[in-house]
mmCIF file with all atom_site columns, C-alpha atoms in Angstrom:
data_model
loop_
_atom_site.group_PDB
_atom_site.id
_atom_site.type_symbol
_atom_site.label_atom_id
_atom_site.label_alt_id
_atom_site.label_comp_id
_atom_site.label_asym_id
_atom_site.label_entity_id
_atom_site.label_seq_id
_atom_site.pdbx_PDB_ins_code
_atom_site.Cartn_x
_atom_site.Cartn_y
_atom_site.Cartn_z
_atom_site.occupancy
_atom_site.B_iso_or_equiv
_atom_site.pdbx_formal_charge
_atom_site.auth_seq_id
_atom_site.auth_comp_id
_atom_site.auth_asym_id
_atom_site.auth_atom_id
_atom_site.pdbx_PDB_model_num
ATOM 1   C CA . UNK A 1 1   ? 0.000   0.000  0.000  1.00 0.00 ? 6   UNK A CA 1
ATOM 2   C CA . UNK A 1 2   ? 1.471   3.606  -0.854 1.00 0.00 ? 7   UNK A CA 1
ATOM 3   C CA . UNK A 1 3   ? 2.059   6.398  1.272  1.00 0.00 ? 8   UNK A CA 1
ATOM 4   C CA . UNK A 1 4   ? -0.093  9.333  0.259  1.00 0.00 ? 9   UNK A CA 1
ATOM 5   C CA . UNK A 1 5   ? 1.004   11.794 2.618  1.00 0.00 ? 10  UNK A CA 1
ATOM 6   C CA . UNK A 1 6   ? 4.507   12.716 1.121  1.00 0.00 ? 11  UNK A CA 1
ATOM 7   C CA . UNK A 1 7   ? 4.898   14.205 -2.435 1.00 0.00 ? 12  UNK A CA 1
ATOM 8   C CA . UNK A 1 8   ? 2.950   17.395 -4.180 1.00 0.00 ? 13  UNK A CA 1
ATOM 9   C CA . UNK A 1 9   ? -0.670  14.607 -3.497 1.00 0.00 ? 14  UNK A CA 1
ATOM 10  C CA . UNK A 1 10  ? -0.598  14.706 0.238  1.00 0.00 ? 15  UNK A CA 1
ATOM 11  C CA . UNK A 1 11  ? -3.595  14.976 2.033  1.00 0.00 ? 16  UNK A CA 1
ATOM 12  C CA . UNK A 1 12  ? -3.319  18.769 3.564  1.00 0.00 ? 17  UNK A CA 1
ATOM 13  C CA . UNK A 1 13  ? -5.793  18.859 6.645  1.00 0.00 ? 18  UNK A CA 1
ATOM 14  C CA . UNK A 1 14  ? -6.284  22.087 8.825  1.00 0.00 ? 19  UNK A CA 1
ATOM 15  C CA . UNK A 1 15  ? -7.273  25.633 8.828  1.00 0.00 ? 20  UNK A CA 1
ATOM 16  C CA . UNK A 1 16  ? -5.563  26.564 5.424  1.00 0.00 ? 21  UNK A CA 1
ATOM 17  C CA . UNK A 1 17  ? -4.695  29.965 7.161  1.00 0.00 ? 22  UNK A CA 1
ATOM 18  C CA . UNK A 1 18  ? -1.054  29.672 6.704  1.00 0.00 ? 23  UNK A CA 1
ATOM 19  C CA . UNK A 1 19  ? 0.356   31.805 4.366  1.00 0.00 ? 24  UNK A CA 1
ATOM 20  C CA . UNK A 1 20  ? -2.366  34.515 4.498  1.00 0.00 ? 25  UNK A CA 1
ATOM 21  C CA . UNK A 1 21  ? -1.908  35.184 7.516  1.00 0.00 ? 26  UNK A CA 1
ATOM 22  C CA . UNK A 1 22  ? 1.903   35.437 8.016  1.00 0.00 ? 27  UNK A CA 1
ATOM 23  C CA . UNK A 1 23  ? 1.447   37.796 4.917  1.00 0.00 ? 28  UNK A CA 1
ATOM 24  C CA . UNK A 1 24  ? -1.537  39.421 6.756  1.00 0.00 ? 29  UNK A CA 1
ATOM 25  C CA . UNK A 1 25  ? 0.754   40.180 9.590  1.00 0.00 ? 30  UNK A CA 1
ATOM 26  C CA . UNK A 1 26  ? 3.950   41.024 7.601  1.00 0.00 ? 31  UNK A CA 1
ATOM 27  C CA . UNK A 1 27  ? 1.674   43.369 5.807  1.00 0.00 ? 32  UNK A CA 1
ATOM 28  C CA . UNK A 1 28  ? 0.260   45.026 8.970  1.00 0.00 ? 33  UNK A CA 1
ATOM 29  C CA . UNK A 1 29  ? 3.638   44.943 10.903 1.00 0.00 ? 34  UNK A CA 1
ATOM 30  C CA . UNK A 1 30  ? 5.560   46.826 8.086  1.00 0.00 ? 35  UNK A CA 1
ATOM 31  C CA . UNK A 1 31  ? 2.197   49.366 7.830  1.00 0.00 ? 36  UNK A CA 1
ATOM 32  C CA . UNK A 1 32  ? 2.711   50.210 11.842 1.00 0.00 ? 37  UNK A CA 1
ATOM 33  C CA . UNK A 1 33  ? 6.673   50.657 11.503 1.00 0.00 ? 38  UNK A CA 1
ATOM 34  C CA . UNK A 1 34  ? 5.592   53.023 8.610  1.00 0.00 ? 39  UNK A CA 1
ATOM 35  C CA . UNK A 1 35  ? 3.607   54.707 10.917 1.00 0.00 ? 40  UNK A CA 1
ATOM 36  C CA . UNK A 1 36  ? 5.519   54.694 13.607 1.00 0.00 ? 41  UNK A CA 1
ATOM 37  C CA . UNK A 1 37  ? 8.730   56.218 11.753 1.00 0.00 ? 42  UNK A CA 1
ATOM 38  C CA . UNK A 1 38  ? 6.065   58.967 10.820 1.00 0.00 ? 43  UNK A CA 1
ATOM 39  C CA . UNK A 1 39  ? 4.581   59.981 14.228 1.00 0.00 ? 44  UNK A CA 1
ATOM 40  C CA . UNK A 1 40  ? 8.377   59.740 15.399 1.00 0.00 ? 45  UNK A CA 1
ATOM 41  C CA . UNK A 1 41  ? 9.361   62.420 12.454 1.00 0.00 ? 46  UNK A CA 1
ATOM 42  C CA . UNK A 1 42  ? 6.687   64.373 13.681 1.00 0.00 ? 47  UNK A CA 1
ATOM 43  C CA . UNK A 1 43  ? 7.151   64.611 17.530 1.00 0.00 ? 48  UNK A CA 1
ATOM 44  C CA . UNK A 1 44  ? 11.089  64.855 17.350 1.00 0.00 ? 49  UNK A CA 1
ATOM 45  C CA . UNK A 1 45  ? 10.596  68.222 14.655 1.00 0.00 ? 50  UNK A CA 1
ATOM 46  C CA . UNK A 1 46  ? 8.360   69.527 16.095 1.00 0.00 ? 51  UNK A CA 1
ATOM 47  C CA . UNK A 1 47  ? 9.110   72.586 18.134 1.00 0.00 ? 52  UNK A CA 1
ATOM 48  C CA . UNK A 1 48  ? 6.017   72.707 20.967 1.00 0.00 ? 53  UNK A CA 1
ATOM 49  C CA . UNK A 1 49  ? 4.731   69.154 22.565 1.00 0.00 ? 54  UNK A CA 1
ATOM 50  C CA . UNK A 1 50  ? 1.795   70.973 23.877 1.00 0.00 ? 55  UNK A CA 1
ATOM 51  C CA . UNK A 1 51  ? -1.901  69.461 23.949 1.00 0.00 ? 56  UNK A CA 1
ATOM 52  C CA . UNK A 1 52  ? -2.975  72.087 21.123 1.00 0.00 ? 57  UNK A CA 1
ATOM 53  C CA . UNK A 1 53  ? 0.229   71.309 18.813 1.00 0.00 ? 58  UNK A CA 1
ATOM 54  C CA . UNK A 1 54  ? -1.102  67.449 18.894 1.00 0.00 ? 59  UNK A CA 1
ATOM 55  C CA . UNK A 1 55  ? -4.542  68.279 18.350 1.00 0.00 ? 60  UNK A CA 1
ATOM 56  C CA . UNK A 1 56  ? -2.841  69.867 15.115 1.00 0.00 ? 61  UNK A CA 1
ATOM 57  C CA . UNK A 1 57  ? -1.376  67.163 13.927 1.00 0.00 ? 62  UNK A CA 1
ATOM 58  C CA . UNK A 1 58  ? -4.812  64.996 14.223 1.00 0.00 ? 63  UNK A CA 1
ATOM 59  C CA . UNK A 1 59  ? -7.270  67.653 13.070 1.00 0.00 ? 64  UNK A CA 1
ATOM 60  C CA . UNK A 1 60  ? -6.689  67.088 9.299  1.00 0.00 ? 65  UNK A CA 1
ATOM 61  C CA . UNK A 1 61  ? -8.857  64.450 7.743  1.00 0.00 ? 66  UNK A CA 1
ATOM 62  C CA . UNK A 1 62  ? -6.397  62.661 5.898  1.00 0.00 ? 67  UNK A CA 1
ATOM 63  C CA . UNK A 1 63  ? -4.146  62.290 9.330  1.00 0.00 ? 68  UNK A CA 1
ATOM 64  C CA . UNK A 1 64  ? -7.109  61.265 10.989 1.00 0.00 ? 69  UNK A CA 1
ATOM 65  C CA . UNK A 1 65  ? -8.035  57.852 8.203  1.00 0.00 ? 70  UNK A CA 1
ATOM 66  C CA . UNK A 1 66  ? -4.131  57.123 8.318  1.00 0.00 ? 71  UNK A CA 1
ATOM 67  C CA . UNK A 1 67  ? -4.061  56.717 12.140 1.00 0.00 ? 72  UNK A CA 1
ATOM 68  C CA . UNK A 1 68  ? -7.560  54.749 11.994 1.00 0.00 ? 73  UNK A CA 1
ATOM 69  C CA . UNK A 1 69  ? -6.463  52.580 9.214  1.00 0.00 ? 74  UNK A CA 1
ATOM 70  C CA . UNK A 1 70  ? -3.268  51.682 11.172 1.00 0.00 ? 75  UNK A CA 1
ATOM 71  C CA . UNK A 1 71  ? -5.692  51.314 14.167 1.00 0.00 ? 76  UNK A CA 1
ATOM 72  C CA . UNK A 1 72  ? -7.611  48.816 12.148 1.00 0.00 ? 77  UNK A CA 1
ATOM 73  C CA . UNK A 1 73  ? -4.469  47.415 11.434 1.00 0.00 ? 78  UNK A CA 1
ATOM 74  C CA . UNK A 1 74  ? -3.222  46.794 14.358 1.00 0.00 ? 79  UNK A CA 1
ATOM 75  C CA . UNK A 1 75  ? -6.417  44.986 15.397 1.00 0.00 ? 80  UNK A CA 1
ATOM 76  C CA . UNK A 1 76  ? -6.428  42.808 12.494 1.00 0.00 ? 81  UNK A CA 1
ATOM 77  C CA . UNK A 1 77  ? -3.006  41.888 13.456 1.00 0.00 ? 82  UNK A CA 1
ATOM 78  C CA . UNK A 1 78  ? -3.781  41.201 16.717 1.00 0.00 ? 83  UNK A CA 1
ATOM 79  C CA . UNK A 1 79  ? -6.426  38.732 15.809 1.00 0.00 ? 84  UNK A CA 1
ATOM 80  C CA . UNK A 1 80  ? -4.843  36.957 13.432 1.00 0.00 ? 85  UNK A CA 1
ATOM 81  C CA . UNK A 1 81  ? -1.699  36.228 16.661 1.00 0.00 ? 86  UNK A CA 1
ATOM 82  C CA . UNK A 1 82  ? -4.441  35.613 19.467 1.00 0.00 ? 87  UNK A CA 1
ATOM 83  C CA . UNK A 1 83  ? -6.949  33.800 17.154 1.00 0.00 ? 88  UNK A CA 1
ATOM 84  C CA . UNK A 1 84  ? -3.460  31.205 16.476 1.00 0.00 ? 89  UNK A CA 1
ATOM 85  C CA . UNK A 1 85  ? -3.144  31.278 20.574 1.00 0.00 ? 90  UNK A CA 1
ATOM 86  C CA . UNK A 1 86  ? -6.849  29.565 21.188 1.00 0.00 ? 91  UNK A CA 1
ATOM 87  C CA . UNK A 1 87  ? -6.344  27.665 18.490 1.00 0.00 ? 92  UNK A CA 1
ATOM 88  C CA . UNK A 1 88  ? -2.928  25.881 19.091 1.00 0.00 ? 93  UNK A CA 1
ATOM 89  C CA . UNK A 1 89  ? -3.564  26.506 22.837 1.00 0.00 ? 94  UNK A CA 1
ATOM 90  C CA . UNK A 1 90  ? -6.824  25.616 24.024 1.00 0.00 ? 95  UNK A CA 1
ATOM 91  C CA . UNK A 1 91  ? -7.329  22.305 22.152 1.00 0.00 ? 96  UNK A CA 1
ATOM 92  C CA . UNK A 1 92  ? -8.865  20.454 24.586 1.00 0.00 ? 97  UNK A CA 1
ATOM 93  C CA . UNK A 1 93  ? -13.037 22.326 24.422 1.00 0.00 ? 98  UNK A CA 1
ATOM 94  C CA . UNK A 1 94  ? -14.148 23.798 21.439 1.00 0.00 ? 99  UNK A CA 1
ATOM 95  C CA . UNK A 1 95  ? -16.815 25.375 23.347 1.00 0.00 ? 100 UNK A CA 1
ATOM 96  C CA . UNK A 1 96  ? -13.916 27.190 25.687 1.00 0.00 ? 101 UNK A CA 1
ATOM 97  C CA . UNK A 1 97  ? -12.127 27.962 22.507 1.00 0.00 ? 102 UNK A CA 1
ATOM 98  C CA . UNK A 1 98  ? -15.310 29.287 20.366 1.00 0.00 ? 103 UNK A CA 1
ATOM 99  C CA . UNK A 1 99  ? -15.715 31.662 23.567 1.00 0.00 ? 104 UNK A CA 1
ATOM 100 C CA . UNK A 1 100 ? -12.548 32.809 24.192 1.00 0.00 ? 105 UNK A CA 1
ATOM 101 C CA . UNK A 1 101 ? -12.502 33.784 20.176 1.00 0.00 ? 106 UNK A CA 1
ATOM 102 C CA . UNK A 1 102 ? -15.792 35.582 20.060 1.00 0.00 ? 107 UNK A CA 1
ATOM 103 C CA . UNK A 1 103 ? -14.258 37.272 23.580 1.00 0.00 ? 108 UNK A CA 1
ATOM 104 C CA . UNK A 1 104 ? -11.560 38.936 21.531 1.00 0.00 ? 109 UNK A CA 1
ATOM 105 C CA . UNK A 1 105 ? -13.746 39.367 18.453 1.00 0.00 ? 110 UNK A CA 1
ATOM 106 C CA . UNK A 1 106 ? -15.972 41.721 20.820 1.00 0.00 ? 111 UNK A CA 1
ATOM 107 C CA . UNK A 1 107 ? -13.368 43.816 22.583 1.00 0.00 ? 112 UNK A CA 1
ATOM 108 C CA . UNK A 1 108 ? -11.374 43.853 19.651 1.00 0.00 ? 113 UNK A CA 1
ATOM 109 C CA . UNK A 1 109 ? -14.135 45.582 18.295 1.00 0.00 ? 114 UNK A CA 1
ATOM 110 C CA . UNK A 1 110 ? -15.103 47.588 21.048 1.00 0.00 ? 115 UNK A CA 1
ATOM 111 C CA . UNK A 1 111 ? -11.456 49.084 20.812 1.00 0.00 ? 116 UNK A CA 1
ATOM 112 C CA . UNK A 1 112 ? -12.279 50.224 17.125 1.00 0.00 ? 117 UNK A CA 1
ATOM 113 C CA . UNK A 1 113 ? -15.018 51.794 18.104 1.00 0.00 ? 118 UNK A CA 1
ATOM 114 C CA . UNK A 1 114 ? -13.274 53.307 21.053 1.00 0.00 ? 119 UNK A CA 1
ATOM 115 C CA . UNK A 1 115 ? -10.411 54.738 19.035 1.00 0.00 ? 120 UNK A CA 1
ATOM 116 C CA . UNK A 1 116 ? -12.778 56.413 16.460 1.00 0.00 ? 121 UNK A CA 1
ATOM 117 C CA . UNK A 1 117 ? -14.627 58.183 18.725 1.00 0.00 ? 122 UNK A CA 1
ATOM 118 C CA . UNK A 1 118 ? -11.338 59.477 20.261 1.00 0.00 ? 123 UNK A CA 1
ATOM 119 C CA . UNK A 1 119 ? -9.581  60.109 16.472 1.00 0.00 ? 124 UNK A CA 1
ATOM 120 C CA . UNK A 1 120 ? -13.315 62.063 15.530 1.00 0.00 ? 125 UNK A CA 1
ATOM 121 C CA . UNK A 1 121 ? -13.639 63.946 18.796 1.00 0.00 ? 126 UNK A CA 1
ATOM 122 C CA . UNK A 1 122 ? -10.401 66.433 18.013 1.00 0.00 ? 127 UNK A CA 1
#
Protein backbone atom coordinates (compact mmCIF):
# COMPACT_ATOMS: atom_id res chain seq x y z
CA UNK A 1 0.00 0.00 0.00
CA UNK A 2 1.47 3.61 -0.85
CA UNK A 3 2.06 6.40 1.27
CA UNK A 4 -0.09 9.33 0.26
CA UNK A 5 1.00 11.79 2.62
CA UNK A 6 4.51 12.72 1.12
CA UNK A 7 4.90 14.20 -2.44
CA UNK A 8 2.95 17.40 -4.18
CA UNK A 9 -0.67 14.61 -3.50
CA UNK A 10 -0.60 14.71 0.24
CA UNK A 11 -3.59 14.98 2.03
CA UNK A 12 -3.32 18.77 3.56
CA UNK A 13 -5.79 18.86 6.65
CA UNK A 14 -6.28 22.09 8.83
CA UNK A 15 -7.27 25.63 8.83
CA UNK A 16 -5.56 26.56 5.42
CA UNK A 17 -4.70 29.96 7.16
CA UNK A 18 -1.05 29.67 6.70
CA UNK A 19 0.36 31.80 4.37
CA UNK A 20 -2.37 34.51 4.50
CA UNK A 21 -1.91 35.18 7.52
CA UNK A 22 1.90 35.44 8.02
CA UNK A 23 1.45 37.80 4.92
CA UNK A 24 -1.54 39.42 6.76
CA UNK A 25 0.75 40.18 9.59
CA UNK A 26 3.95 41.02 7.60
CA UNK A 27 1.67 43.37 5.81
CA UNK A 28 0.26 45.03 8.97
CA UNK A 29 3.64 44.94 10.90
CA UNK A 30 5.56 46.83 8.09
CA UNK A 31 2.20 49.37 7.83
CA UNK A 32 2.71 50.21 11.84
CA UNK A 33 6.67 50.66 11.50
CA UNK A 34 5.59 53.02 8.61
CA UNK A 35 3.61 54.71 10.92
CA UNK A 36 5.52 54.69 13.61
CA UNK A 37 8.73 56.22 11.75
CA UNK A 38 6.07 58.97 10.82
CA UNK A 39 4.58 59.98 14.23
CA UNK A 40 8.38 59.74 15.40
CA UNK A 41 9.36 62.42 12.45
CA UNK A 42 6.69 64.37 13.68
CA UNK A 43 7.15 64.61 17.53
CA UNK A 44 11.09 64.85 17.35
CA UNK A 45 10.60 68.22 14.65
CA UNK A 46 8.36 69.53 16.09
CA UNK A 47 9.11 72.59 18.13
CA UNK A 48 6.02 72.71 20.97
CA UNK A 49 4.73 69.15 22.57
CA UNK A 50 1.79 70.97 23.88
CA UNK A 51 -1.90 69.46 23.95
CA UNK A 52 -2.98 72.09 21.12
CA UNK A 53 0.23 71.31 18.81
CA UNK A 54 -1.10 67.45 18.89
CA UNK A 55 -4.54 68.28 18.35
CA UNK A 56 -2.84 69.87 15.12
CA UNK A 57 -1.38 67.16 13.93
CA UNK A 58 -4.81 65.00 14.22
CA UNK A 59 -7.27 67.65 13.07
CA UNK A 60 -6.69 67.09 9.30
CA UNK A 61 -8.86 64.45 7.74
CA UNK A 62 -6.40 62.66 5.90
CA UNK A 63 -4.15 62.29 9.33
CA UNK A 64 -7.11 61.26 10.99
CA UNK A 65 -8.04 57.85 8.20
CA UNK A 66 -4.13 57.12 8.32
CA UNK A 67 -4.06 56.72 12.14
CA UNK A 68 -7.56 54.75 11.99
CA UNK A 69 -6.46 52.58 9.21
CA UNK A 70 -3.27 51.68 11.17
CA UNK A 71 -5.69 51.31 14.17
CA UNK A 72 -7.61 48.82 12.15
CA UNK A 73 -4.47 47.42 11.43
CA UNK A 74 -3.22 46.79 14.36
CA UNK A 75 -6.42 44.99 15.40
CA UNK A 76 -6.43 42.81 12.49
CA UNK A 77 -3.01 41.89 13.46
CA UNK A 78 -3.78 41.20 16.72
CA UNK A 79 -6.43 38.73 15.81
CA UNK A 80 -4.84 36.96 13.43
CA UNK A 81 -1.70 36.23 16.66
CA UNK A 82 -4.44 35.61 19.47
CA UNK A 83 -6.95 33.80 17.15
CA UNK A 84 -3.46 31.21 16.48
CA UNK A 85 -3.14 31.28 20.57
CA UNK A 86 -6.85 29.56 21.19
CA UNK A 87 -6.34 27.67 18.49
CA UNK A 88 -2.93 25.88 19.09
CA UNK A 89 -3.56 26.51 22.84
CA UNK A 90 -6.82 25.62 24.02
CA UNK A 91 -7.33 22.30 22.15
CA UNK A 92 -8.87 20.45 24.59
CA UNK A 93 -13.04 22.33 24.42
CA UNK A 94 -14.15 23.80 21.44
CA UNK A 95 -16.81 25.38 23.35
CA UNK A 96 -13.92 27.19 25.69
CA UNK A 97 -12.13 27.96 22.51
CA UNK A 98 -15.31 29.29 20.37
CA UNK A 99 -15.71 31.66 23.57
CA UNK A 100 -12.55 32.81 24.19
CA UNK A 101 -12.50 33.78 20.18
CA UNK A 102 -15.79 35.58 20.06
CA UNK A 103 -14.26 37.27 23.58
CA UNK A 104 -11.56 38.94 21.53
CA UNK A 105 -13.75 39.37 18.45
CA UNK A 106 -15.97 41.72 20.82
CA UNK A 107 -13.37 43.82 22.58
CA UNK A 108 -11.37 43.85 19.65
CA UNK A 109 -14.13 45.58 18.30
CA UNK A 110 -15.10 47.59 21.05
CA UNK A 111 -11.46 49.08 20.81
CA UNK A 112 -12.28 50.22 17.12
CA UNK A 113 -15.02 51.79 18.10
CA UNK A 114 -13.27 53.31 21.05
CA UNK A 115 -10.41 54.74 19.03
CA UNK A 116 -12.78 56.41 16.46
CA UNK A 117 -14.63 58.18 18.73
CA UNK A 118 -11.34 59.48 20.26
CA UNK A 119 -9.58 60.11 16.47
CA UNK A 120 -13.31 62.06 15.53
CA UNK A 121 -13.64 63.95 18.80
CA UNK A 122 -10.40 66.43 18.01
Amino acid sequence: MANNNIGPKRLVVGAGYGMRDWLAQRATAILMAIYTVVILVLFLTGTRFTYESWVGVFSAQWFKLLTFTVIVALLYHAWVGVRDIWMDYVTHSVVLRLILQVGTIVWLIACAGYAAQILWRV
